[in-house]
mmCIF file of C-alpha atoms in Angstrom:
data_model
loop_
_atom_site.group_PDB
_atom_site.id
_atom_site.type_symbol
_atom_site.label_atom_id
_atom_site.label_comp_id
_atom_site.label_asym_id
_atom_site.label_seq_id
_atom_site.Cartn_x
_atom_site.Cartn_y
_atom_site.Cartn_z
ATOM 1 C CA UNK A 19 -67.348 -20.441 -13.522
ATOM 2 C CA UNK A 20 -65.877 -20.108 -10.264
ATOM 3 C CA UNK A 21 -62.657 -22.248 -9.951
ATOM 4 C CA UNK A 22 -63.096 -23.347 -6.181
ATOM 5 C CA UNK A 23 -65.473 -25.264 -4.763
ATOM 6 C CA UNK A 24 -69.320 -24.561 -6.368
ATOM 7 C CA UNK A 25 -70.544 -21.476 -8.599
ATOM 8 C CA UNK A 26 -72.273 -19.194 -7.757
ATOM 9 C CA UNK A 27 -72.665 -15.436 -7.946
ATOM 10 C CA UNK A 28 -72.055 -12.135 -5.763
ATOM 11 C CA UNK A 29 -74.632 -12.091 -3.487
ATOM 12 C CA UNK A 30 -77.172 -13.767 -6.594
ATOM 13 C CA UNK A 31 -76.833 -11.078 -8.666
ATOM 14 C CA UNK A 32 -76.369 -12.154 -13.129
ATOM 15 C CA UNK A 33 -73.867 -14.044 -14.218
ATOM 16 C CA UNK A 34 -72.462 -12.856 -17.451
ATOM 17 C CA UNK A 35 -69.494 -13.741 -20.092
ATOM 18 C CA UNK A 36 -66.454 -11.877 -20.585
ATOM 19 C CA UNK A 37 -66.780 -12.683 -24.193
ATOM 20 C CA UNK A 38 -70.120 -11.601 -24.955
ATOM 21 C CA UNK A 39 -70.535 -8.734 -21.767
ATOM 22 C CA UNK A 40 -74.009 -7.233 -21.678
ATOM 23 C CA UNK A 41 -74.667 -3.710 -21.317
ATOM 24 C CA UNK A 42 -73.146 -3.381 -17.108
ATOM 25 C CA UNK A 43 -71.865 -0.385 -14.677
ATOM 26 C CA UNK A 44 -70.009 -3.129 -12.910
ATOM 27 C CA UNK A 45 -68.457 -6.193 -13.653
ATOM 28 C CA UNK A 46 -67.683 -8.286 -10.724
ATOM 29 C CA UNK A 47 -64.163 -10.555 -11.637
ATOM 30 C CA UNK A 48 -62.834 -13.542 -9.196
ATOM 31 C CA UNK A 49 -58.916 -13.391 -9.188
ATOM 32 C CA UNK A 50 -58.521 -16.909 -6.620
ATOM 33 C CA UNK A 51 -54.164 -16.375 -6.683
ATOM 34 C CA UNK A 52 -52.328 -16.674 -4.022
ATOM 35 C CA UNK A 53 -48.707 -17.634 -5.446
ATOM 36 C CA UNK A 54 -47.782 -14.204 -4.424
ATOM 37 C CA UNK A 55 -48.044 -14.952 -0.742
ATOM 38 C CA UNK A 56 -44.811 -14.230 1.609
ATOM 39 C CA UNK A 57 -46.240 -15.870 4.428
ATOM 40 C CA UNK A 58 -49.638 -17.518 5.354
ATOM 41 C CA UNK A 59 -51.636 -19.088 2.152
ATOM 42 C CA UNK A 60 -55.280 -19.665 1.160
ATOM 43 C CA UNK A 61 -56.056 -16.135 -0.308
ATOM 44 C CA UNK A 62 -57.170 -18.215 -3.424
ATOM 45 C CA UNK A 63 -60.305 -18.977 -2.009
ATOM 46 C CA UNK A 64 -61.168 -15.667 -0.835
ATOM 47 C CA UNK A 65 -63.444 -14.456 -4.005
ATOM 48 C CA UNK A 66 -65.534 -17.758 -3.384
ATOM 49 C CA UNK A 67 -65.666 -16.481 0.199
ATOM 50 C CA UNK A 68 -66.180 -12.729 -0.158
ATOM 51 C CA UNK A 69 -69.076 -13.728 -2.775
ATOM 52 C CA UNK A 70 -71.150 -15.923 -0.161
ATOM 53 C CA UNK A 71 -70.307 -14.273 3.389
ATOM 54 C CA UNK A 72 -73.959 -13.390 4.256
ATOM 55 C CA UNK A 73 -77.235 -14.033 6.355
ATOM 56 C CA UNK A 74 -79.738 -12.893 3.815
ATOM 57 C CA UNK A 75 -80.299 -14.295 0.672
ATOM 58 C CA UNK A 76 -78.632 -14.662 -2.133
ATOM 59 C CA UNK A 77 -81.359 -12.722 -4.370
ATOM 60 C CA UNK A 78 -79.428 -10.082 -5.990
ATOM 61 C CA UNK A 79 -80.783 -7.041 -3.593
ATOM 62 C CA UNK A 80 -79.139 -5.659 -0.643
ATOM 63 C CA UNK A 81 -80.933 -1.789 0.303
ATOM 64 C CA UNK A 82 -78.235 0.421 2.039
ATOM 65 C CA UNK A 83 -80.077 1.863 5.393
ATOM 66 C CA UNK A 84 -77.523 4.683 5.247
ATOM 67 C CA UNK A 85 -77.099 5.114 1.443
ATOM 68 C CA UNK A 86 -80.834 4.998 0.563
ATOM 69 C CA UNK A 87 -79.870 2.969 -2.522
ATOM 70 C CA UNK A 88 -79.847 -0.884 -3.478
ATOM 71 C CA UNK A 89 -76.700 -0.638 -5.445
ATOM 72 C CA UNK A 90 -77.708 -4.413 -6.798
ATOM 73 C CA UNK A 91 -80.668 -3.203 -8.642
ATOM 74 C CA UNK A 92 -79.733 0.551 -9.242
ATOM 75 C CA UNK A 93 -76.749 -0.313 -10.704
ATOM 76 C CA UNK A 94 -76.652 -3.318 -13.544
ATOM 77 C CA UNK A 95 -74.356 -5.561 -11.727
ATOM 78 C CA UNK A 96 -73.016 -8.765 -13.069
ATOM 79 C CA UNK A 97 -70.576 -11.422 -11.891
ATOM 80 C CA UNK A 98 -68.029 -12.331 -14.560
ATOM 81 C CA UNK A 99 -66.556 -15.466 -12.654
ATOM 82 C CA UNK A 100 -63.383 -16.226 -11.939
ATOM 83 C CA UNK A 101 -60.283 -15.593 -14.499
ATOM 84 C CA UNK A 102 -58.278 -18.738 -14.517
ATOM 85 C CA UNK A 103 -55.388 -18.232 -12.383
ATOM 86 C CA UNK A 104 -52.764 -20.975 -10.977
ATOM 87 C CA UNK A 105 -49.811 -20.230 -9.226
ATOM 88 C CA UNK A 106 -47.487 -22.326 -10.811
ATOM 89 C CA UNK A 107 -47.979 -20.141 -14.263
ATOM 90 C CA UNK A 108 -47.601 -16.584 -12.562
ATOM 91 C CA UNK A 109 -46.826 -14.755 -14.912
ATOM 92 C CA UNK A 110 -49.951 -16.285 -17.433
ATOM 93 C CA UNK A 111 -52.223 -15.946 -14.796
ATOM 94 C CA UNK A 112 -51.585 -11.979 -14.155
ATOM 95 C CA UNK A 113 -51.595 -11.511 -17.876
ATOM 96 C CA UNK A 114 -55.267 -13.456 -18.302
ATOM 97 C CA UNK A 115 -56.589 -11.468 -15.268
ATOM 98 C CA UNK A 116 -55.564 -8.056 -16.892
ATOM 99 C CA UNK A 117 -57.306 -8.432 -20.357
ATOM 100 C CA UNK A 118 -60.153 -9.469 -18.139
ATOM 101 C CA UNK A 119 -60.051 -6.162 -16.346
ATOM 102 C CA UNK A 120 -58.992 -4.431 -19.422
ATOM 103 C CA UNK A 121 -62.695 -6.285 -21.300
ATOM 104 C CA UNK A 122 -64.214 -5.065 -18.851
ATOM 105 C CA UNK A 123 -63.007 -1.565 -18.749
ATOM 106 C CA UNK A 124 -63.157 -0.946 -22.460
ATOM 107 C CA UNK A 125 -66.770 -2.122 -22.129
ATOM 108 C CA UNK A 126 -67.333 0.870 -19.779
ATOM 109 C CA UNK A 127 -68.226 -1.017 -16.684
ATOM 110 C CA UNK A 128 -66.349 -0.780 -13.394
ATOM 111 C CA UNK A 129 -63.921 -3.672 -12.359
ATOM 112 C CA UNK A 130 -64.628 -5.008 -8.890
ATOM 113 C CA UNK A 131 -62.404 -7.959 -8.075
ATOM 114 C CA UNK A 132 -61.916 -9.843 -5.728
ATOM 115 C CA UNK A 133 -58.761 -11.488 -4.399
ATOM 116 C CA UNK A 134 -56.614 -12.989 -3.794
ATOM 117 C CA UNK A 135 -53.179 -11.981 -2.699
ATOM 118 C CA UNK A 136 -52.453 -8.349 -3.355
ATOM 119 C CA UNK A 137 -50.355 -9.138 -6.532
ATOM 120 C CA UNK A 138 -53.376 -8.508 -8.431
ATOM 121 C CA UNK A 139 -53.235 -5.159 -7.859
ATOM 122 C CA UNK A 140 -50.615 -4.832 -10.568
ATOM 123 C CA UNK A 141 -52.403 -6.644 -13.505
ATOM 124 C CA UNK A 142 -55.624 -4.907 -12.317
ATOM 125 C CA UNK A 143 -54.816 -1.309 -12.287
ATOM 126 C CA UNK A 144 -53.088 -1.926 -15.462
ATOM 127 C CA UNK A 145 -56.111 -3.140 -17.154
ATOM 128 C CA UNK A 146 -57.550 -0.044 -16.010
ATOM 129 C CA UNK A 147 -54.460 2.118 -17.471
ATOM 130 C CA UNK A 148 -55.069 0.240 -20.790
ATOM 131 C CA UNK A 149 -58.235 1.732 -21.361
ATOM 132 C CA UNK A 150 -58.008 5.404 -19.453
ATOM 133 C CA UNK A 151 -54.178 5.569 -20.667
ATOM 134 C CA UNK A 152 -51.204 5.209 -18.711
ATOM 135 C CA UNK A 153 -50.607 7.786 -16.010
ATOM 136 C CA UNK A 154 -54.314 9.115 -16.063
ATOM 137 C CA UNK A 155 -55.542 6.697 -13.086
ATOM 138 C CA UNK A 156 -54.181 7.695 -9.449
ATOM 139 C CA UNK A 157 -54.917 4.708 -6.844
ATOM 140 C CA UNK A 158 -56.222 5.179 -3.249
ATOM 141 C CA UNK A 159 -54.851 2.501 -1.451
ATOM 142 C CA UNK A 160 -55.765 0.922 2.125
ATOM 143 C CA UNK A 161 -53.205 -1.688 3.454
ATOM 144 C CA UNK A 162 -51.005 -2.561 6.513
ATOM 145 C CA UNK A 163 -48.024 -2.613 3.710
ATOM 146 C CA UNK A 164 -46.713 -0.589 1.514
ATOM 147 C CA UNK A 165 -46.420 -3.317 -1.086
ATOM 148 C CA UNK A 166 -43.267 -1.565 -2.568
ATOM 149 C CA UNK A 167 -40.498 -3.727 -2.493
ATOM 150 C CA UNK A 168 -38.140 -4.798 -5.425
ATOM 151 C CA UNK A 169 -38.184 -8.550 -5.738
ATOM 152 C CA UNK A 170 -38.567 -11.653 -3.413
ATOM 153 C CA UNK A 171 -36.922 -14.255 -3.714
ATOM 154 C CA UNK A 172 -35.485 -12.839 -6.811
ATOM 155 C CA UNK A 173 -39.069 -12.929 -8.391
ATOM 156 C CA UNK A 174 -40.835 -9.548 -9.632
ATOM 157 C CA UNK A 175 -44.374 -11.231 -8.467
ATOM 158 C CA UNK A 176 -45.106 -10.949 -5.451
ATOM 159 C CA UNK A 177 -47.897 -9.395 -2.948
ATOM 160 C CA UNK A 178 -45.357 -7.427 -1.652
ATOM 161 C CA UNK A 179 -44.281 -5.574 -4.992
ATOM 162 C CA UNK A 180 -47.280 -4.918 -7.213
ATOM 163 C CA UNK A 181 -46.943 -0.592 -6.622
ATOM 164 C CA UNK A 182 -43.597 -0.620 -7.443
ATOM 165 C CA UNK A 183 -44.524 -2.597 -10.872
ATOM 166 C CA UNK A 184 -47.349 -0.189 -11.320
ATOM 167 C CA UNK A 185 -45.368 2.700 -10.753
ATOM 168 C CA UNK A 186 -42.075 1.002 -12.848
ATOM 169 C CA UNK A 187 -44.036 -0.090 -15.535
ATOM 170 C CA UNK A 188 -46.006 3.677 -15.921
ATOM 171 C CA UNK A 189 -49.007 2.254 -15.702
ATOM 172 C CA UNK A 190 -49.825 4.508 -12.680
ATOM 173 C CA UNK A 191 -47.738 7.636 -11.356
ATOM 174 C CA UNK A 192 -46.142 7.636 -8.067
ATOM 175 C CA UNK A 193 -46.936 11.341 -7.356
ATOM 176 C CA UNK A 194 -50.795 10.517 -7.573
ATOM 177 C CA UNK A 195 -50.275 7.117 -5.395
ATOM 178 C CA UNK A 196 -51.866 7.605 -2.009
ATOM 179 C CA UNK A 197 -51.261 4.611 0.575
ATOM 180 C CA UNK A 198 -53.615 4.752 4.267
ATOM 181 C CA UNK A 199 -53.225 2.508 6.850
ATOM 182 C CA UNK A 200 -49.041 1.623 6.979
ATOM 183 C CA UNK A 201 -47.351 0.743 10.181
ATOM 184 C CA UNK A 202 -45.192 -2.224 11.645
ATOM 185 C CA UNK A 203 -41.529 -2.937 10.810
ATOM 186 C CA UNK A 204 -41.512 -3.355 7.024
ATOM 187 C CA UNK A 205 -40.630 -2.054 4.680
ATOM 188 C CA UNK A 206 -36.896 -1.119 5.245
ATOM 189 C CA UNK A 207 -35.367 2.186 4.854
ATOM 190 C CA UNK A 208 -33.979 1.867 1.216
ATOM 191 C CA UNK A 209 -37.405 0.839 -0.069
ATOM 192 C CA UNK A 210 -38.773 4.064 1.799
ATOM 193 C CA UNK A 211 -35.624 6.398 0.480
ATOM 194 C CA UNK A 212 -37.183 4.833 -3.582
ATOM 195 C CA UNK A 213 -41.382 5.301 -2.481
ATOM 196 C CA UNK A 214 -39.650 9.069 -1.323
ATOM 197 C CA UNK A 215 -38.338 9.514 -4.867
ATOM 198 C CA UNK A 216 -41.139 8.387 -6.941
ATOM 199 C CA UNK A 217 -43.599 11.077 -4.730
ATOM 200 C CA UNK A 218 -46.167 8.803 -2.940
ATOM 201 C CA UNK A 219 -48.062 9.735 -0.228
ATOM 202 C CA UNK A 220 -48.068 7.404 2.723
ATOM 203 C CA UNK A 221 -50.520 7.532 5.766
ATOM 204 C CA UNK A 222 -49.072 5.713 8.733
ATOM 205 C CA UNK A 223 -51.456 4.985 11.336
ATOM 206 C CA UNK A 224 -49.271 7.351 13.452
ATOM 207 C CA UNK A 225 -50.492 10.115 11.689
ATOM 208 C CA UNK A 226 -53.878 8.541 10.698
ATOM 209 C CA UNK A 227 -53.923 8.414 14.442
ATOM 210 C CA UNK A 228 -52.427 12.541 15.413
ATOM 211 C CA UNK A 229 -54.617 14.257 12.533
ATOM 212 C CA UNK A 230 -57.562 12.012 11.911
ATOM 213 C CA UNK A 231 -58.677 9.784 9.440
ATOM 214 C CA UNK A 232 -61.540 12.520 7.546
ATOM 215 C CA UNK A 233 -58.662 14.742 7.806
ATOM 216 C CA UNK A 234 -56.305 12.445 5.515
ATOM 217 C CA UNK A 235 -58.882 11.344 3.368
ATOM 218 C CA UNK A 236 -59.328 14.399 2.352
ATOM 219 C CA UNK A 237 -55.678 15.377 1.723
ATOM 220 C CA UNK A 238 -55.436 12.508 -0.091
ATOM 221 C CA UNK A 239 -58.672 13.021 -2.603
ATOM 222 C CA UNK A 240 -57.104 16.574 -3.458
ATOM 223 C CA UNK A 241 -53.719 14.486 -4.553
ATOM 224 C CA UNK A 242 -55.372 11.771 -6.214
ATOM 225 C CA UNK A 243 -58.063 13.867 -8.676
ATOM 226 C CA UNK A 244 -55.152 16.364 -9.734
ATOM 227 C CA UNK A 245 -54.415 15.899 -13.558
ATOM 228 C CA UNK A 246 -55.846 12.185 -13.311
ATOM 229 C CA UNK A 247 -59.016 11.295 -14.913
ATOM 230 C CA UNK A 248 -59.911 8.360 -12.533
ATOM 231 C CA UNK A 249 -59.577 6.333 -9.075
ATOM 232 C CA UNK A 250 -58.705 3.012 -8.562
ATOM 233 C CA UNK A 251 -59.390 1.515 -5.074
ATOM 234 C CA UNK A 252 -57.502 -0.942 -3.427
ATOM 235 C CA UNK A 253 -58.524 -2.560 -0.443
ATOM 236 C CA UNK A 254 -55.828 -4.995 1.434
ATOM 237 C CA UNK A 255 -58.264 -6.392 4.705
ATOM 238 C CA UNK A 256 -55.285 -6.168 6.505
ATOM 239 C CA UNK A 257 -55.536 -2.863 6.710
ATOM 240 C CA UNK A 258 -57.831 -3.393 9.678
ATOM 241 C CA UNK A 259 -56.418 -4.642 12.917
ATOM 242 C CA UNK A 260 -56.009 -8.183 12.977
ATOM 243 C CA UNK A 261 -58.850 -8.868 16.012
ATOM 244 C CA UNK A 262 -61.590 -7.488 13.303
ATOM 245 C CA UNK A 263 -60.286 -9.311 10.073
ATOM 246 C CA UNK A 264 -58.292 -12.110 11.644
ATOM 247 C CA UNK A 265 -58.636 -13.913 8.101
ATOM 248 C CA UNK A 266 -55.822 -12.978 6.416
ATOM 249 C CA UNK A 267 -51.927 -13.614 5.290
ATOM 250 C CA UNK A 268 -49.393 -11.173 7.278
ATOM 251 C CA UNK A 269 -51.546 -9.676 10.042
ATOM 252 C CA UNK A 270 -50.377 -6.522 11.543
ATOM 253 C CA UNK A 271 -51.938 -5.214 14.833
ATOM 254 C CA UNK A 272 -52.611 -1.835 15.638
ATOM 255 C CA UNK A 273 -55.122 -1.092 12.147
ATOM 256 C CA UNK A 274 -58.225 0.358 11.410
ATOM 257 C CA UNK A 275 -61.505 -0.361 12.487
ATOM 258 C CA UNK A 276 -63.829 -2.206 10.363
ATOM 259 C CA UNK A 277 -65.848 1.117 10.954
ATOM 260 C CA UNK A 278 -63.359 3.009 9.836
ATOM 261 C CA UNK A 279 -62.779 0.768 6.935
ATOM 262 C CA UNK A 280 -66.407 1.015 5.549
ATOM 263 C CA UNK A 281 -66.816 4.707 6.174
ATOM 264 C CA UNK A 282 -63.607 5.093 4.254
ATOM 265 C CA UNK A 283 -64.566 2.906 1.499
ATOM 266 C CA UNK A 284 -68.083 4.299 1.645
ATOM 267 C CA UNK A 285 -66.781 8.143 0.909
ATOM 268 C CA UNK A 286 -64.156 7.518 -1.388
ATOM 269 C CA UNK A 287 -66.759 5.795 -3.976
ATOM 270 C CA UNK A 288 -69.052 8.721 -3.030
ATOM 271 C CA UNK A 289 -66.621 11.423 -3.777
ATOM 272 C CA UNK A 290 -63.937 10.390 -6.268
ATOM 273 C CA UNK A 291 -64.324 8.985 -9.951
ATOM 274 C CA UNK A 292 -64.148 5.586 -9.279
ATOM 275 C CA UNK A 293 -62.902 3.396 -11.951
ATOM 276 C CA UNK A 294 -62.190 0.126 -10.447
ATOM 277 C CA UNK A 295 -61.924 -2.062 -7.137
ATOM 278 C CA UNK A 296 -60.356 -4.375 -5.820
ATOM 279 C CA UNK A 297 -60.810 -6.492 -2.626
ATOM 280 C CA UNK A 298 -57.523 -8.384 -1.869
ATOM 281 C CA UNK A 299 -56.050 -10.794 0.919
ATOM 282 C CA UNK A 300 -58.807 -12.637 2.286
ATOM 283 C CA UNK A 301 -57.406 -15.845 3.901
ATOM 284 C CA UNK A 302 -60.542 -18.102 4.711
ATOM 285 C CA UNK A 303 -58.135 -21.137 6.536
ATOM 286 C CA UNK A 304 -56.905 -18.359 9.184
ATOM 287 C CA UNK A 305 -60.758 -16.962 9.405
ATOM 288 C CA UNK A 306 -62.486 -17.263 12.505
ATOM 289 C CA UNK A 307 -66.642 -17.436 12.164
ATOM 290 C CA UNK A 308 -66.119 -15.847 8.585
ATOM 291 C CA UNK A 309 -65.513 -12.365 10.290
ATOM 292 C CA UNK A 310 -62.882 -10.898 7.425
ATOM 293 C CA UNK A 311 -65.309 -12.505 4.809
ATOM 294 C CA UNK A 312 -68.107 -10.759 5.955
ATOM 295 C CA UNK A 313 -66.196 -7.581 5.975
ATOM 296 C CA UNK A 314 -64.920 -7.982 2.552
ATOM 297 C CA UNK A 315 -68.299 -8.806 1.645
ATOM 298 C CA UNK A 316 -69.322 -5.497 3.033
ATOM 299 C CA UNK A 317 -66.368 -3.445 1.597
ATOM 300 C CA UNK A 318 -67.963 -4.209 -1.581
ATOM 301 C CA UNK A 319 -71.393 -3.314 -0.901
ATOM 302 C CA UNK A 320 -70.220 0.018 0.569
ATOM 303 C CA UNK A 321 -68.131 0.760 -2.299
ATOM 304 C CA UNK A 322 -71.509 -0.254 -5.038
ATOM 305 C CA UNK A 323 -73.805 1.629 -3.232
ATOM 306 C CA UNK A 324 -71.800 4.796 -2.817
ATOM 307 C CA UNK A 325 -71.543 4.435 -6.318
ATOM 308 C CA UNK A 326 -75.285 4.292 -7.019
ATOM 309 C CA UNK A 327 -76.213 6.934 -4.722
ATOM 310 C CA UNK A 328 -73.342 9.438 -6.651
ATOM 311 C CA UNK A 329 -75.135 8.638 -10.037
ATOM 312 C CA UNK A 330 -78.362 8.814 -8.600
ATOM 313 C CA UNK A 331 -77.384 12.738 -8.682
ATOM 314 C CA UNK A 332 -78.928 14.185 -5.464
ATOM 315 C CA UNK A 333 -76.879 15.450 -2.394
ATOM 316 C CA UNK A 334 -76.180 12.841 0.868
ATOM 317 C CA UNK A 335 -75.838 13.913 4.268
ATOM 318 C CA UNK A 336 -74.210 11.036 6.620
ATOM 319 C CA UNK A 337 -76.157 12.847 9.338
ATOM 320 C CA UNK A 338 -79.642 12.739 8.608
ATOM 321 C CA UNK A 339 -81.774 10.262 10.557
ATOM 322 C CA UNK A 340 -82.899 6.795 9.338
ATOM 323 C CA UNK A 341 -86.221 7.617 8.952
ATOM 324 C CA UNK A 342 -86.745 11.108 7.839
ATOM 325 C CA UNK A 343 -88.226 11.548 4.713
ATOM 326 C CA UNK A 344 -89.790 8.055 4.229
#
C-alpha cells in the first residue's frame, strides 16, 4: 500500500509483498520521508509522484527507442509499496526501510526506491551492505551536495549526513565513494578537510565542466569496481539545475542537464554491477507542470532498461540509428 494519497503501482507494473516476494530482478520500494529536510518539505510524496508522472498508460510496458529493450517485461519487475515511514519516529522509520531493502536484497532482486529526502540513502545502502557485506558495495552518487556533514541540529538524521553515516558506520568505504555533480557554497571547509581523509572522490561541476562529463564517468567506474563486488546508485534530482527539476528541497543552480542526467544514469546501469537505486528529493509542492516528476520517472526507466539490455548479453552502440536492423 502506498501511504499517500491512492495505490497504485510503478508505471502498472505487479504489486507484490515483502513478506511473501515472488521470484523478481527488481523490487521497486516507496520510502515517502521527508523529516530529514533542512529546508523546503514535501519530499514525502515524491514516490507517489515519481510512480504516476506519465502520458502513456499505466500498463506495465515502456520499450526504450534507444535501449531496444522494455525493461518492464524483460526484467520481472514488481512494486513492493511503500515502507511505513513517519517523521516523527526517525529513527524506526530508517530501520523499517532497511530490512525492506535488506528483504529485498537477500531475495536477489535489485532495490529501486524511491524518495524521499536523501536520508534514505543511509538505511538503503546499508540494506544493501547487509547482504553483499560491509565494505564490498562502492556508491556512485549524483547530487548538488555532498551530503557529508556531522549532525544538524544536533541530530545524526538528516538529508544532509547520510555518506558520512555510511562511511562511519562501515557500511560503505570512503575510498570507493564517488560523488558527481557538487558545487555552491556548502559544505564548509572542515567537512571537506574529513571527506579528504576518508578518500572520496568528488566531481564539482567545475571540473565536470573543464574535463567532461564521459571523461569523469569513467574515472569514476575504474574507482568504484576496484575490490568492490557491487554499485549502488544514488540519484539526488537536484543534481540537475534547478530550471529542469525545479521540484525539489535546496535547489542549486548551475547543474546538469536532464540530458546529461539520463545519459549518466543510462551508462552507469549499462556498465557497472548495479545492485541497487535510489531516486531521492522529489518535492511535488515546489513542482511546476510535474517537470522533476517526470524526470525522476525517467531516471528510473533509464536505469531498468540499461539493466535489461546488459543481461540481455549482446553489445550496444549509443550511435547506431533508430531504425537499423528492424
Amino acid at each position: 500500500m502506498n501511504q499517500y494519497g491512492p495505490s497504485f503501482t510503478f508505471l502498472g507494473v505487479p504489486a507484490c509483498d515483502l513478506a511473501a516476494l515472488p521470484e523478481a530482478d527488481v523490487v521497486i520500494l516507496g520510502a515517502p520521508y521527508d523529516g530529514g529536510t533542512s529546508h523546503r518539505p514535501g519530499a514525502r510524496f515524491g514516490p507517489q509522484a515519481i510512480r504516476g508522472a506519465d502520458y502513456l498508460p499505466q500498463d506495465g510496458s515502456r520499450p526504450s527507442l534507444a535501449m531496444r529493450v522494455d525493461a518492464l517485461k524483460d526484467l520481472r519487475v514488481f512494486d513492493a509499496g511503500d515502507v511505513d515511514m513517519y517523521a516523527p519516529d526517525s529513527a524506526a522509520s530508517l530501520r523499517r526501510l532497511e530490512d525492506a531493502v535488506f528483504a529485498v536484497a537477500d531475495a536477489g532482486a535489485i532495490p529501486v526506491v524511491l524518495g524521499g529526502d536523501h536520508t534514505i540513502a543511509w538505511p538503503d545502502a546499508t540494506g544493501v551492505a547487509r547482504k553483499l557485506g560491509y565494505g564490498r558495495v562502492s556508491m556512485v552518487h549524483f547530487d548538488a551536495h555532498a551530503d557529508t556533514g556531522d549532525t544538524d541540529h544536533g541530530s545524526l538524521i538528516g538529508h544532509g549526513q547520510p555518506m558520512r553515516r555510511l562511511i562511519e558506520s562501515g557500511a560503505l568505504r570512503g575510498d570507493r565513494f564517488l560523488q558527481l555533480g557538487l558545487r555552491g557554497y556548502w559544505p564548509e571547509p572542515e567537512t571537506l578537510d574529513w571527506m579528504a581523509q576518508q578518500g572520496l572522490r568528488s566531481y564539482e561541476m567545475t571540473e565536470i565542466v573543464a574535463r567532461g562529463l564521459d571523461e569523469c564517468l569513467a574515472e569514476a567506474f575504474t574507482i568504484a569496481t576496484d575490490e568492490c563486488d557491487g554499485v549502488f546508485l544514488s540519484v539526488d534530482v537536484d543534481v540537475v539545475d534547478p530550471g529542469m527539476a525545479p521540484g525539489t528541497g535546496t535547489p542549486e543552480p548551475g547543474g546538469l542537464t536532464a540530458r546529461q542526467l539520463l545519459d549518466a544514469v543510462r551508462r552507469c546501469c549499462y556498465e557497472l554491477p548495479i545492485v541497487g537505486v535510489d531516486v531521492v528529493e522529489v518535492s511535488p509542492p515546489y513542482d511546476h507542470a510535474e517537470i522533476t516528476a517526470f524526470l525522476a520517472n525517467r531516471v528510473v526507466l533509464e536505469a531498468l532498461s540499461a539493466i535489461a539490455r546488459k543481461r540481455r548479453g549482446d553489445s550496444w552502440d549509443p550511435r547506431q540509428p533508430l531504425l537499423q536492423g528492424r
